[in-house]
Coordinates of C-alpha atoms in Angstrom, one line a residue:
X1 CA -31.1 26.8 2.4
X2 CA -33.6 29.4 1.3
X3 CA -35.4 31.2 4.1
X4 CA -39.3 31.1 4.1
X5 CA -40.8 34.4 3.2
X6 CA -43.3 36.2 5.3
X7 CA -46.7 36.8 3.6
X8 CA -49.8 38.6 4.8
X9 CA -53.0 36.7 4.2
X10 CA -56.4 38.2 3.3
X11 CA -57.2 37.9 7.0
X12 CA -54.2 40.0 8.2
X13 CA -52.4 37.1 9.9
X14 CA -48.8 36.7 9.0
X15 CA -47.9 33.1 8.0
X16 CA -44.5 31.6 7.1
X17 CA -44.4 30.3 3.6
X18 CA -48.1 29.7 3.2
X19 CA -50.0 30.8 0.0
X20 CA -53.7 31.9 0.3
X21 CA -56.1 30.5 -2.3
X22 CA -58.5 32.7 -4.2
X23 CA -60.7 33.2 -1.2
X24 CA -57.9 33.7 1.3
X25 CA -57.8 30.2 2.7
X26 CA -54.3 29.2 3.5
X27 CA -53.4 26.1 1.5
X28 CA -51.9 23.4 3.7
X29 CA -52.7 25.2 6.9
X30 CA -53.0 22.7 9.7
X31 CA -53.8 25.0 12.7
X32 CA -55.6 28.3 13.3
X33 CA -53.5 31.2 14.3
X34 CA -55.6 32.6 17.2
X35 CA -56.0 29.5 19.3
X36 CA -54.2 26.7 17.4
X37 CA -57.5 24.8 16.9
X38 CA -60.8 25.2 15.1
X39 CA -63.5 26.7 17.4
X40 CA -66.3 24.4 18.5
X41 CA -69.7 25.2 17.2
X42 CA -70.9 26.6 20.5
X43 CA -68.0 29.0 20.4
X44 CA -69.0 30.7 17.2
X45 CA -70.7 34.1 17.6
X46 CA -73.0 33.6 14.6
X47 CA -73.7 31.1 12.0
X48 CA -72.0 31.1 8.6
X49 CA -74.0 29.6 5.7
X50 CA -72.9 28.0 2.4
X51 CA -75.2 27.9 -0.6
X52 CA -74.9 25.2 -3.2
X53 CA -76.4 26.6 -6.4
X54 CA -76.7 25.0 -9.9
X55 CA -76.4 27.2 -13.0
X56 CA -76.1 26.7 -16.7
X57 CA -72.8 28.4 -17.4
X58 CA -69.6 29.9 -16.0
X59 CA -70.8 33.2 -17.3
X60 CA -74.0 33.0 -15.2
X61 CA -71.9 32.0 -12.2
X62 CA -69.7 35.0 -12.7
X63 CA -72.7 37.3 -13.1
X64 CA -74.4 35.9 -10.0
X65 CA -71.2 36.0 -8.0
X66 CA -70.4 39.7 -8.9
X67 CA -74.0 40.7 -8.0
X68 CA -73.8 39.0 -4.6
X69 CA -70.4 40.5 -3.8
X70 CA -71.5 44.0 -5.0
X71 CA -74.6 43.8 -2.7
X72 CA -72.4 42.5 0.2
X73 CA -74.5 39.3 0.3
X74 CA -71.4 37.1 0.1
X75 CA -67.8 37.2 1.1
X76 CA -66.6 34.7 -1.5
X77 CA -67.9 32.4 -4.2
X78 CA -66.4 29.4 -6.1
X79 CA -67.7 27.7 -9.2
X80 CA -66.9 24.5 -11.1
X81 CA -68.4 22.3 -13.7
X82 CA -70.3 19.1 -12.9
X83 CA -72.1 16.4 -14.9
X84 CA -75.8 16.1 -14.0
X85 CA -78.4 13.5 -14.8
X86 CA -81.9 14.4 -13.7
X87 CA -85.6 14.0 -14.5
X88 CA -87.3 16.9 -16.3
X89 CA -90.8 16.9 -17.6
X90 CA -90.9 13.0 -17.7
X91 CA -87.6 12.6 -19.4
X92 CA -84.1 11.7 -18.2
X93 CA -81.7 14.5 -19.1
X94 CA -77.9 14.5 -18.9
X95 CA -75.9 17.7 -19.2
X96 CA -73.0 19.7 -17.8
X97 CA -74.0 22.3 -15.2
X98 CA -72.0 24.7 -13.0
X99 CA -72.0 24.6 -9.2
X100 CA -71.7 27.9 -7.5
X101 CA -70.8 27.8 -3.8
X102 CA -71.6 31.0 -1.9
X103 CA -70.0 31.8 1.5
X104 CA -72.1 34.2 3.6
X105 CA -73.7 35.1 6.9
X106 CA -76.8 33.5 8.3
X107 CA -80.0 35.3 7.5
X108 CA -79.5 36.2 3.8
X109 CA -81.6 33.4 2.2
X110 CA -84.4 35.7 0.8
X111 CA -81.9 38.3 -0.4
X112 CA -79.8 35.6 -2.1
X113 CA -82.9 34.1 -3.8
X114 CA -83.9 37.6 -5.1
X115 CA -80.4 38.5 -6.4
X116 CA -80.0 35.1 -8.1
X117 CA -83.5 35.4 -9.6
X118 CA -82.5 38.8 -11.1
X119 CA -79.7 37.0 -13.0
X120 CA -81.5 33.8 -14.3
X121 CA -85.0 32.9 -15.2
X122 CA -85.2 29.1 -14.8
X123 CA -85.6 26.5 -12.1
X124 CA -82.4 25.7 -10.3
X125 CA -81.1 24.4 -7.0
X126 CA -80.4 26.9 -4.2
X127 CA -79.6 24.7 -1.2
X128 CA -78.6 26.3 2.1
X129 CA -75.9 24.4 4.1
X130 CA -75.2 25.1 7.8
X131 CA -71.6 25.2 8.7
X132 CA -70.8 23.4 12.0
X133 CA -67.4 25.0 12.5
X134 CA -65.1 27.4 10.7
X135 CA -61.6 28.7 11.2
X136 CA -61.7 32.0 13.2
X137 CA -59.7 34.0 10.6
X138 CA -62.2 33.2 7.9
X139 CA -65.1 34.1 10.2
X140 CA -63.4 37.5 10.9
X141 CA -63.0 38.1 7.2
X142 CA -66.7 37.2 6.7
X143 CA -67.8 39.5 9.5
X144 CA -65.7 42.4 8.1
X145 CA -67.1 42.1 4.6
X146 CA -70.7 41.0 5.0
X147 CA -72.8 42.7 7.7
X148 CA -74.5 40.3 10.1
X149 CA -78.3 40.2 9.9
X150 CA -79.8 41.2 13.2
X151 CA -81.6 38.3 14.8
X152 CA -85.1 38.7 16.0
X153 CA -85.2 38.7 19.8
X154 CA -87.6 36.1 21.2
X155 CA -89.6 37.0 24.3
X156 CA -88.0 35.6 27.5
X157 CA -91.2 33.7 28.4
X158 CA -94.6 33.5 26.8
X159 CA -97.3 34.9 29.0
X160 CA -100.9 34.7 27.8
X161 CA -102.9 37.8 28.1
X162 CA -106.4 37.2 29.5
X163 CA -109.2 39.7 28.8
X164 CA -112.7 40.0 30.0
X165 CA -114.0 39.5 26.4
X166 CA -113.0 36.0 25.9

């Protein structure tokens, strides 16, 4: 019987006989190395976001992906073709489009819109999707590659300021 080989994933966790996909996710992985389970949403330090983006071609998806990765606005992207039927200027249109999925930190919406707009010049879908939970190894990889956007601190309590003028 052949012995399972030890491989190191993109996250640094040694796994027996598991192959990471293009973004480092272990194919067939049933548990998560740190705790043996996926963390609950309240256990996550910060929110990860996915963006569902429609484009006209694989070449556009490649250009947008590389721009986002070079600017450290994303940790990984995936794209694939889809068939779309939609209304445009009063007509029903059917065509093939490309869906680009972007994996990133919370807080990069405006920067993503800017970077995508620098690559294309037409109306497309850029939909933000909140992630309820994510495996810890992926979150660690995301944190290592894409800086977290500092969250604005809210005041502890609103206290109105009264003046003699009003």
